[in-house]
Amino acid sequence: MQFAEWITKTHEQLCHVIYTAFRPTPLQHYLFLQGGDSIHLVVNEKGLFCKENFQRAITSLQDAQGQTADDVSGIGKNKQKGGKTNKGKQTGSKSDIHKIVCKVMVRSYYLAIVSCFSKCECKGLVLQISKLNFNGSAKNDMIAEVFNNAIL
């Protein structure tokens, strides 16, 4: 309701609000673990908790333990010897947000909201993701044609 009031005030036009209990786009919750490679559906479109997927995510988290840059105990798969720490992320590797966006794109999980709360990282992430192409060549040609026709 507040959004409709804001639209009415900003555009000085009437705005009608229509409410329905039906959700046209199903809401699903996925879990992606930092440094991970996969996303796990933890709440499906019916609002049911997917315990098996959550357990799979937790297991992969436990397997990855000891793989952070400052961990000297090396509990996980790649155990460290002699108190050495892991080297952390290798140069040139993609960020977690880049991985998530690529998975969303490949699996066609559109409409997705991906957030980053670090101002310093935002610019780098935008530059990484700006190189992704969400459209095929046919769509790119159509977009270019519409854009050129609108400009000219």
XYZ file of N, CA, C and O in Angstrom:
608
model
N 0.806 -1.176 0.000
C 0.000 0.000 0.000
C 0.862 1.258 0.000
O 0.569 2.214 -0.702
N 1.961 1.242 0.754
C 2.852 2.398 0.796
C 3.481 2.639 -0.572
O 3.679 3.778 -0.975
N 3.800 1.565 -1.268
C 4.391 1.688 -2.598
C 3.402 2.367 -3.546
O 3.776 3.254 -4.317
N 2.147 1.968 -3.492
C 1.111 2.568 -4.343
C 0.950 4.049 -4.012
O 0.801 4.883 -4.919
N 0.997 4.388 -2.740
C 0.904 5.794 -2.341
C 2.086 6.591 -2.880
O 1.938 7.728 -3.318
N 3.260 5.994 -2.824
C 4.467 6.656 -3.336
C 4.356 6.889 -4.843
O 4.674 7.964 -5.339
N 3.869 5.878 -5.588
C 3.669 6.015 -7.032
C 2.672 7.134 -7.325
O 2.894 7.985 -8.186
N 1.576 7.151 -6.575
C 0.543 8.177 -6.765
C 1.114 9.570 -6.528
O 0.892 10.491 -7.316
N 1.882 9.718 -5.475
C 2.465 11.019 -5.138
C 3.528 11.431 -6.164
O 3.555 12.575 -6.608
N 4.392 10.499 -6.550
C 5.491 10.800 -7.469
C 4.993 11.150 -8.862
O 5.455 12.109 -9.475
N 4.074 10.353 -9.379
C 3.609 10.536 -10.759
C 2.301 11.324 -10.869
O 1.811 11.559 -11.971
N 1.752 11.683 -9.711
C 0.492 12.422 -9.674
C -0.575 11.752 -10.535
O -1.269 12.375 -11.328
N -0.635 10.416 -10.392
C -1.634 9.613 -11.099
C -2.228 8.612 -10.126
O -1.578 8.196 -9.168
N -3.431 8.201 -10.429
C -4.108 7.205 -9.612
C -3.420 5.851 -9.793
O -3.017 5.490 -10.897
N -3.256 5.106 -8.717
C -2.632 3.776 -8.772
C -3.543 2.803 -8.032
O -3.851 2.997 -6.855
N -3.984 1.756 -8.712
C -4.871 0.759 -8.110
C -4.048 -0.405 -7.578
O -3.100 -0.845 -8.217
N -4.417 -0.898 -6.413
C -3.737 -2.045 -5.811
C -4.658 -3.245 -5.904
O -5.823 -3.188 -5.505
N -4.131 -4.325 -6.456
C -4.888 -5.568 -6.557
C -4.165 -6.600 -5.705
O -2.968 -6.810 -5.854
N -4.872 -7.253 -4.814
C -4.286 -8.221 -3.903
C -4.821 -9.613 -4.207
O -5.988 -9.786 -4.511
N -3.928 -10.589 -4.147
C -4.342 -11.972 -4.287
C -3.467 -12.845 -3.392
O -2.294 -12.532 -3.176
N -4.024 -13.898 -2.864
C -3.251 -14.825 -2.034
C -2.427 -15.770 -2.905
O -1.484 -16.398 -2.439
N -2.787 -15.863 -4.195
C -2.066 -16.732 -5.126
C -0.763 -16.067 -5.532
O -0.727 -14.886 -5.862
N 0.320 -16.801 -5.508
C 1.621 -16.270 -5.900
C 1.914 -16.737 -7.324
O 2.182 -17.919 -7.548
N 1.889 -15.829 -8.312
C 2.103 -16.229 -9.706
C 3.513 -16.756 -9.972
O 3.713 -17.625 -10.799
N 4.495 -16.242 -9.248
C 5.867 -16.737 -9.369
C 6.191 -17.482 -8.091
O 6.222 -16.878 -7.012
N 6.421 -18.795 -8.182
C 6.666 -19.561 -6.953
C 7.945 -19.103 -6.248
O 8.938 -18.796 -6.895
N 7.872 -19.021 -4.939
C 9.022 -18.616 -4.139
C 9.749 -19.865 -3.656
O 9.150 -20.744 -3.044
N 11.029 -19.933 -3.966
C 11.861 -21.048 -3.541
C 13.108 -20.476 -2.877
O 13.605 -19.432 -3.287
N 13.607 -21.165 -1.867
C 14.806 -20.714 -1.162
C 15.940 -21.700 -1.440
O 15.789 -22.896 -1.219
N 17.049 -21.165 -1.918
C 18.225 -21.968 -2.198
C 19.350 -21.571 -1.261
O 19.436 -20.425 -0.823
N 20.230 -22.503 -0.986
C 21.375 -22.273 -0.120
C 22.637 -22.463 -0.942
O 22.789 -23.475 -1.626
N 23.509 -21.478 -0.895
C 24.818 -21.569 -1.551
C 25.852 -21.289 -0.484
O 25.815 -20.254 0.170
N 26.767 -22.222 -0.301
C 27.768 -22.071 0.749
C 28.996 -21.351 0.201
O 29.411 -21.590 -0.936
N 29.553 -20.460 0.990
C 30.719 -19.690 0.577
C 31.817 -20.624 0.094
O 32.166 -21.591 0.751
N 32.323 -20.351 -1.099
C 33.357 -21.184 -1.687
C 32.829 -22.462 -2.309
O 33.582 -23.281 -2.802
N 31.522 -22.631 -2.295
C 30.909 -23.857 -2.816
C 30.770 -23.874 -4.324
O 31.086 -22.909 -5.008
N 30.279 -25.001 -4.820
C 30.076 -25.162 -6.259
C 28.631 -25.417 -6.616
O 28.276 -25.417 -7.783
N 27.789 -25.676 -5.624
C 26.414 -26.025 -5.951
C 25.436 -25.266 -5.071
O 25.786 -24.776 -4.005
N 24.206 -25.181 -5.577
C 23.149 -24.557 -4.796
C 22.172 -25.657 -4.392
O 21.999 -26.640 -5.103
N 21.582 -25.487 -3.232
C 20.705 -26.517 -2.669
C 19.333 -25.907 -2.397
O 19.231 -24.913 -1.681
N 18.282 -26.523 -2.941
C 16.918 -26.089 -2.668
C 16.571 -26.502 -1.240
O 16.569 -27.684 -0.919
N 16.308 -25.519 -0.367
C 16.013 -25.844 1.024
C 14.550 -25.607 1.394
O 14.052 -26.206 2.346
N 13.853 -24.737 0.659
C 12.414 -24.554 0.848
C 11.785 -24.518 -0.538
O 12.147 -23.679 -1.365
N 10.869 -25.451 -0.806
C 10.275 -25.516 -2.146
C 9.132 -24.523 -2.305
O 8.788 -23.794 -1.381
N 8.523 -24.515 -3.503
C 7.473 -23.539 -3.823
C 6.216 -23.700 -2.968
O 5.392 -22.793 -2.887
N 6.064 -24.858 -2.319
C 4.911 -25.073 -1.430
C 5.229 -24.667 0.006
O 4.405 -24.820 0.893
N 6.445 -24.157 0.221
C 6.851 -23.728 1.556
C 7.346 -24.862 2.429
O 7.508 -24.694 3.631
N 7.598 -26.023 1.823
C 8.060 -27.182 2.592
C 9.583 -27.214 2.671
O 10.275 -27.014 1.668
N 10.096 -27.468 3.858
C 11.533 -27.562 4.090
C 12.060 -28.863 3.497
O 11.516 -29.935 3.761
N 13.116 -28.784 2.701
C 13.714 -29.970 2.054
C 14.901 -30.429 2.909
O 16.037 -29.982 2.708
N 14.616 -31.318 3.845
C 15.614 -31.746 4.819
C 16.815 -32.430 4.164
O 17.959 -32.179 4.544
N 16.566 -33.286 3.152
C 17.668 -34.004 2.487
C 18.643 -33.040 1.827
O 19.856 -33.203 1.922
N 18.109 -32.025 1.133
C 18.972 -31.042 0.479
C 19.756 -30.231 1.503
O 20.931 -29.916 1.294
N 19.105 -29.895 2.614
C 19.787 -29.156 3.664
C 20.914 -30.001 4.248
O 22.018 -29.500 4.468
N 20.645 -31.286 4.482
C 21.678 -32.183 5.021
C 22.849 -32.312 4.046
O 24.010 -32.347 4.456
N 22.539 -32.363 2.735
C 23.587 -32.420 1.714
C 24.466 -31.169 1.781
O 25.690 -31.241 1.676
N 23.832 -30.023 1.958
C 24.570 -28.764 2.058
C 25.454 -28.757 3.300
O 26.623 -28.364 3.241
N 24.907 -29.210 4.420
C 25.669 -29.249 5.673
C 26.836 -30.217 5.554
O 27.945 -29.927 6.007
N 26.617 -31.355 4.916
C 27.693 -32.329 4.710
C 28.808 -31.727 3.875
O 29.989 -31.884 4.186
N 28.446 -31.014 2.802
C 29.479 -30.391 1.968
C 30.212 -29.293 2.733
O 31.401 -29.084 2.542
N 29.518 -28.623 3.645
C 30.156 -27.609 4.492
C 31.162 -28.273 5.434
O 32.283 -27.798 5.593
N 30.767 -29.409 6.029
C 31.668 -30.119 6.934
C 32.867 -30.677 6.182
O 33.981 -30.666 6.687
N 32.659 -31.146 4.934
C 33.766 -31.653 4.132
C 34.751 -30.549 3.789
O 35.950 -30.787 3.648
N 34.251 -29.340 3.631
C 35.097 -28.213 3.240
C 35.786 -27.560 4.427
O 36.629 -26.702 4.244
N 35.430 -27.953 5.639
C 36.048 -27.356 6.816
C 37.552 -27.511 6.739
O 38.051 -28.537 6.315
N 38.261 -26.507 7.157
C 39.716 -26.576 7.128
C 40.277 -26.071 5.821
O 41.469 -26.147 5.597
N 39.441 -25.533 4.945
C 39.933 -25.060 3.660
C 39.918 -23.545 3.555
O 40.058 -22.997 2.491
N 39.755 -22.871 4.686
C 39.814 -21.417 4.655
C 41.264 -20.981 4.769
O 42.118 -21.740 5.220
N 41.540 -19.757 4.385
C 42.917 -19.272 4.326
C 43.609 -19.226 5.680
O 44.813 -19.383 5.769
N 42.857 -19.038 6.760
C 43.492 -18.892 8.071
C 43.412 -20.146 8.940
O 43.798 -20.129 10.094
N 42.948 -21.256 8.399
C 42.784 -22.470 9.182
C 44.081 -23.276 9.205
O 44.603 -23.652 8.165
N 44.606 -23.519 10.403
C 45.834 -24.305 10.510
C 45.555 -25.754 10.869
O 46.426 -26.600 10.769
N 44.325 -26.051 11.275
C 44.030 -27.421 11.708
C 43.804 -28.361 10.535
O 44.072 -29.547 10.629
N 43.285 -27.847 9.409
C 43.111 -28.673 8.219
C 42.247 -29.883 8.468
O 42.694 -31.009 8.307
N 41.009 -29.684 8.851
C 40.123 -30.788 9.198
C 39.550 -31.479 7.964
O 39.222 -32.635 7.992
N 39.440 -30.786 6.863
C 38.690 -31.280 5.710
C 39.472 -32.146 4.741
O 40.469 -32.781 5.091
N 39.008 -32.154 3.499
C 39.576 -33.004 2.449
C 41.062 -32.731 2.221
O 41.863 -33.628 2.124
N 41.427 -31.464 2.074
C 42.809 -31.092 1.774
C 43.529 -30.723 3.073
O 43.761 -29.566 3.360
N 43.879 -31.727 3.850
C 44.465 -31.492 5.170
C 45.817 -30.804 5.035
O 46.602 -31.125 4.157
N 46.067 -29.865 5.935
C 47.324 -29.130 5.942
C 48.302 -29.815 6.895
O 47.910 -30.361 7.915
N 49.578 -29.750 6.577
C 50.588 -30.365 7.433
C 51.490 -29.287 8.009
O 51.738 -28.275 7.372
N 51.990 -29.528 9.194
C 52.968 -28.631 9.795
C 52.422 -27.251 10.132
O 53.179 -26.289 10.155
N 51.131 -27.127 10.366
C 50.569 -25.845 10.755
C 50.485 -24.827 9.636
O 50.290 -23.653 9.865
N 50.669 -25.257 8.384
C 50.575 -24.321 7.265
C 49.115 -23.976 7.010
O 48.240 -24.805 7.182
N 48.907 -22.764 6.567
C 47.537 -22.354 6.255
C 47.272 -22.576 4.778
O 48.193 -22.698 3.976
N 45.994 -22.637 4.439
C 45.614 -22.698 3.038
C 45.904 -21.352 2.396
O 45.991 -20.338 3.061
N 46.016 -21.342 1.112
C 46.349 -20.115 0.399
C 45.132 -19.272 0.077
O 45.261 -18.195 -0.468
N 43.950 -19.754 0.394
C 42.750 -18.983 0.099
C 42.392 -19.091 -1.365
O 42.810 -19.999 -2.070
N 41.660 -18.108 -1.855
C 41.175 -18.125 -3.236
C 42.333 -17.885 -4.197
O 43.144 -17.002 -3.999
N 42.397 -18.685 -5.248
C 43.444 -18.509 -6.242
C 43.127 -17.308 -7.114
O 41.987 -16.973 -7.336
N 44.183 -16.679 -7.618
C 43.966 -15.510 -8.471
C 43.245 -15.915 -9.736
O 43.496 -16.953 -10.304
N 42.336 -15.065 -10.151
C 41.600 -15.333 -11.381
C 40.357 -16.180 -11.175
O 39.567 -16.335 -12.075
N 40.181 -16.745 -9.978
C 38.993 -17.559 -9.765
C 37.781 -16.650 -9.614
O 37.883 -15.502 -9.209
N 36.634 -17.174 -9.949
C 35.397 -16.392 -9.936
C 34.862 -16.264 -8.512
O 35.023 -17.156 -7.698
N 34.189 -15.151 -8.262
C 33.592 -14.925 -6.946
C 32.381 -15.835 -6.760
O 31.846 -16.392 -7.714
N 31.959 -15.957 -5.511
C 30.770 -16.757 -5.213
C 29.540 -16.185 -5.913
O 28.706 -16.928 -6.424
N 29.425 -14.865 -5.946
C 28.259 -14.248 -6.586
C 28.278 -14.536 -8.081
O 27.244 -14.821 -8.681
N 29.455 -14.520 -8.687
C 29.573 -14.864 -10.116
C 29.113 -16.299 -10.342
O 28.376 -16.595 -11.282
N 29.526 -17.209 -9.447
C 29.109 -18.615 -9.560
C 27.594 -18.744 -9.444
O 26.970 -19.496 -10.193
N 27.004 -18.022 -8.485
C 25.555 -18.094 -8.284
C 24.826 -17.591 -9.518
O 23.889 -18.232 -10.008
N 25.247 -16.440 -10.044
C 24.582 -15.862 -11.218
C 24.703 -16.803 -12.413
O 23.742 -16.995 -13.161
N 25.862 -17.430 -12.586
C 26.031 -18.396 -13.691
C 25.093 -19.589 -13.519
O 24.491 -20.049 -14.486
N 24.962 -20.096 -12.289
C 24.055 -21.223 -12.049
C 22.609 -20.818 -12.317
O 21.845 -21.585 -12.889
N 22.239 -19.618 -11.909
C 20.889 -19.111 -12.167
C 20.646 -19.047 -13.670
O 19.594 -19.441 -14.166
N 21.642 -18.577 -14.402
C 21.529 -18.429 -15.851
C 21.427 -19.799 -16.535
O 20.533 -20.025 -17.348
N 22.288 -20.724 -16.174
C 22.316 -22.052 -16.805
C 21.035 -22.829 -16.520
O 20.489 -23.481 -17.394
N 20.543 -22.731 -15.290
C 19.360 -23.493 -14.888
C 18.050 -22.750 -15.116
O 16.995 -23.235 -14.751
N 18.126 -21.547 -15.679
C 16.936 -20.717 -15.942
C 16.110 -20.483 -14.681
O 14.900 -20.577 -14.699
N 16.777 -20.167 -13.589
C 16.099 -19.848 -12.335
C 15.797 -18.354 -12.288
O 16.152 -17.662 -11.357
N 15.172 -17.853 -13.346
C 14.881 -16.423 -13.366
C 13.696 -16.185 -12.492
O 12.832 -17.005 -12.352
N 13.491 -15.321 -12.025
C 13.683 -14.132 -11.263
C 14.473 -14.503 -10.009
O 13.990 -15.219 -9.171
N 15.635 -13.979 -9.890
C 16.477 -14.261 -8.743
C 16.976 -12.952 -8.156
O 17.212 -11.998 -8.885
N 17.123 -12.933 -6.866
C 17.691 -11.783 -6.184
C 18.979 -12.252 -5.528
O 18.979 -13.178 -4.724
N 20.076 -11.631 -5.909
C 21.378 -11.945 -5.354
C 21.913 -10.648 -4.769
O 21.914 -9.623 -5.439
N 22.364 -10.696 -3.520
C 22.793 -9.470 -2.847
C 24.240 -9.543 -2.398
O 24.748 -10.610 -2.090
N 24.863 -8.392 -2.386
C 26.192 -8.226 -1.802
C 26.118 -7.011 -0.904
O 25.672 -5.950 -1.334
N 26.540 -7.148 0.323
C 26.400 -6.057 1.276
C 27.712 -5.316 1.519
O 27.803 -4.498 2.399
N 28.722 -5.610 0.723
C 30.004 -4.930 0.867
C 30.172 -3.919 -0.257
O 30.266 -4.290 -1.430
N 30.226 -2.633 0.090
C 30.379 -1.585 -0.922
C 31.662 -1.772 -1.717
O 31.691 -1.558 -2.914
N 32.729 -2.179 -1.016
C 34.021 -2.313 -1.705
C 33.996 -3.408 -2.767
O 34.660 -3.293 -3.786
N 33.260 -4.481 -2.519
C 33.236 -5.597 -3.461
C 32.270 -5.379 -4.627
O 32.408 -6.021 -5.656
N 31.294 -4.507 -4.451
C 30.233 -4.343 -5.457
C 30.767 -4.018 -6.846
O 30.346 -4.608 -7.825
N 31.683 -3.071 -6.948
C 32.196 -2.656 -8.257
C 32.882 -3.821 -8.969
O 32.633 -4.077 -10.137
N 33.726 -4.544 -8.251
C 34.409 -5.703 -8.843
C 33.432 -6.778 -9.279
O 33.589 -7.381 -10.347
N 32.411 -7.010 -8.470
C 31.401 -8.015 -8.808
C 30.606 -7.599 -10.039
O 30.327 -8.409 -10.921
N 30.264 -6.322 -10.102
C 29.527 -5.817 -11.271
C 30.369 -5.987 -12.522
O 29.866 -6.404 -13.570
N 31.663 -5.683 -12.433
C 32.540 -5.838 -13.599
C 32.644 -7.302 -14.025
O 32.656 -7.607 -15.217
N 32.708 -8.218 -13.058
C 32.742 -9.652 -13.380
C 31.456 -10.084 -14.075
O 31.486 -10.751 -15.103
N 30.328 -9.699 -13.505
C 29.035 -10.154 -14.009
C 28.638 -9.447 -15.297
O 27.912 -9.996 -16.116
N 29.157 -8.240 -15.519
C 28.795 -7.490 -16.726
C 29.262 -8.198 -18.003
O 28.748 -7.934 -19.080
N 30.194 -9.111 -17.872
C 30.695 -9.845 -19.035
C 29.808 -11.036 -19.405
O 30.003 -11.644 -20.447
N 28.838 -11.361 -18.549
C 27.946 -12.479 -18.827
C 26.903 -12.067 -19.858
O 26.447 -10.936 -19.876
N 26.527 -12.999 -20.706
C 25.513 -12.734 -21.721
C 24.301 -13.618 -21.426
O 24.359 -14.829 -21.575
N 23.211 -12.996 -21.011
C 22.005 -13.741 -20.663
C 21.133 -14.034 -21.880
O 20.135 -14.714 -21.776
N 21.474 -13.501 -23.023
C 20.674 -13.677 -24.240
C 21.474 -14.434 -25.285
O 22.692 -14.353 -25.319
N 20.768 -15.107 -26.170
C 21.425 -15.743 -27.305
C 21.700 -14.693 -28.377
O 21.310 -13.529 -28.261
N 22.371 -15.102 -29.439
C 22.715 -14.144 -30.498
C 21.472 -13.574 -31.175
O 21.441 -12.402 -31.547
N 20.426 -14.389 -31.338
C 19.186 -13.902 -31.966
C 18.562 -12.796 -31.119
O 18.128 -11.762 -31.642
N 18.530 -12.999 -29.796
C 17.975 -11.979 -28.908
C 18.850 -10.729 -28.903
O 18.341 -9.616 -28.852
N 20.170 -10.920 -28.940
C 21.075 -9.767 -28.975
C 20.830 -8.927 -30.222
O 20.833 -7.699 -30.156
N 20.628 -9.590 -31.367
C 20.343 -8.866 -32.610
C 19.033 -8.099 -32.505
O 18.935 -6.949 -32.941
N 18.012 -8.736 -31.923
C 16.716 -8.095 -31.773
C 16.815 -6.882 -30.831
O 16.267 -5.818 -31.110
N 17.569 -7.024 -29.750
C 17.759 -5.919 -28.804
C 18.481 -4.766 -29.483
O 18.097 -3.600 -29.330
N 19.518 -5.086 -30.248
C 20.262 -4.047 -30.964
C 19.364 -3.314 -31.952
O 19.413 -2.083 -32.072
N 18.501 -4.072 -32.638
C 17.592 -3.467 -33.622
C 16.596 -2.532 -32.919
O 16.377 -1.393 -33.366
N 15.999 -2.984 -31.824
C 15.047 -2.153 -31.083
C 15.757 -0.908 -30.557
O 15.237 0.210 -30.667
N 16.950 -1.079 -30.003
C 17.708 0.046 -29.465
C 18.042 1.060 -30.561
O 17.821 2.260 -30.402
N 18.548 0.568 -31.691
C 18.911 1.461 -32.801
C 17.694 2.180 -33.360
O 17.768 3.355 -33.702
N 16.558 1.475 -33.469
C 15.340 2.114 -33.965
C 14.838 3.185 -32.984
O 14.294 4.201 -33.415
N 15.026 2.955 -31.701
C 14.579 3.917 -30.699
C 15.463 5.154 -30.698
O 14.984 6.272 -30.503
N 16.751 4.961 -30.939
C 17.708 6.072 -30.905
C 17.625 6.899 -32.193
O 17.695 8.118 -32.160
N 17.496 6.229 -33.317
C 17.504 6.940 -34.610
C 16.203 7.534 -34.975
O 15.210 7.634 -34.734
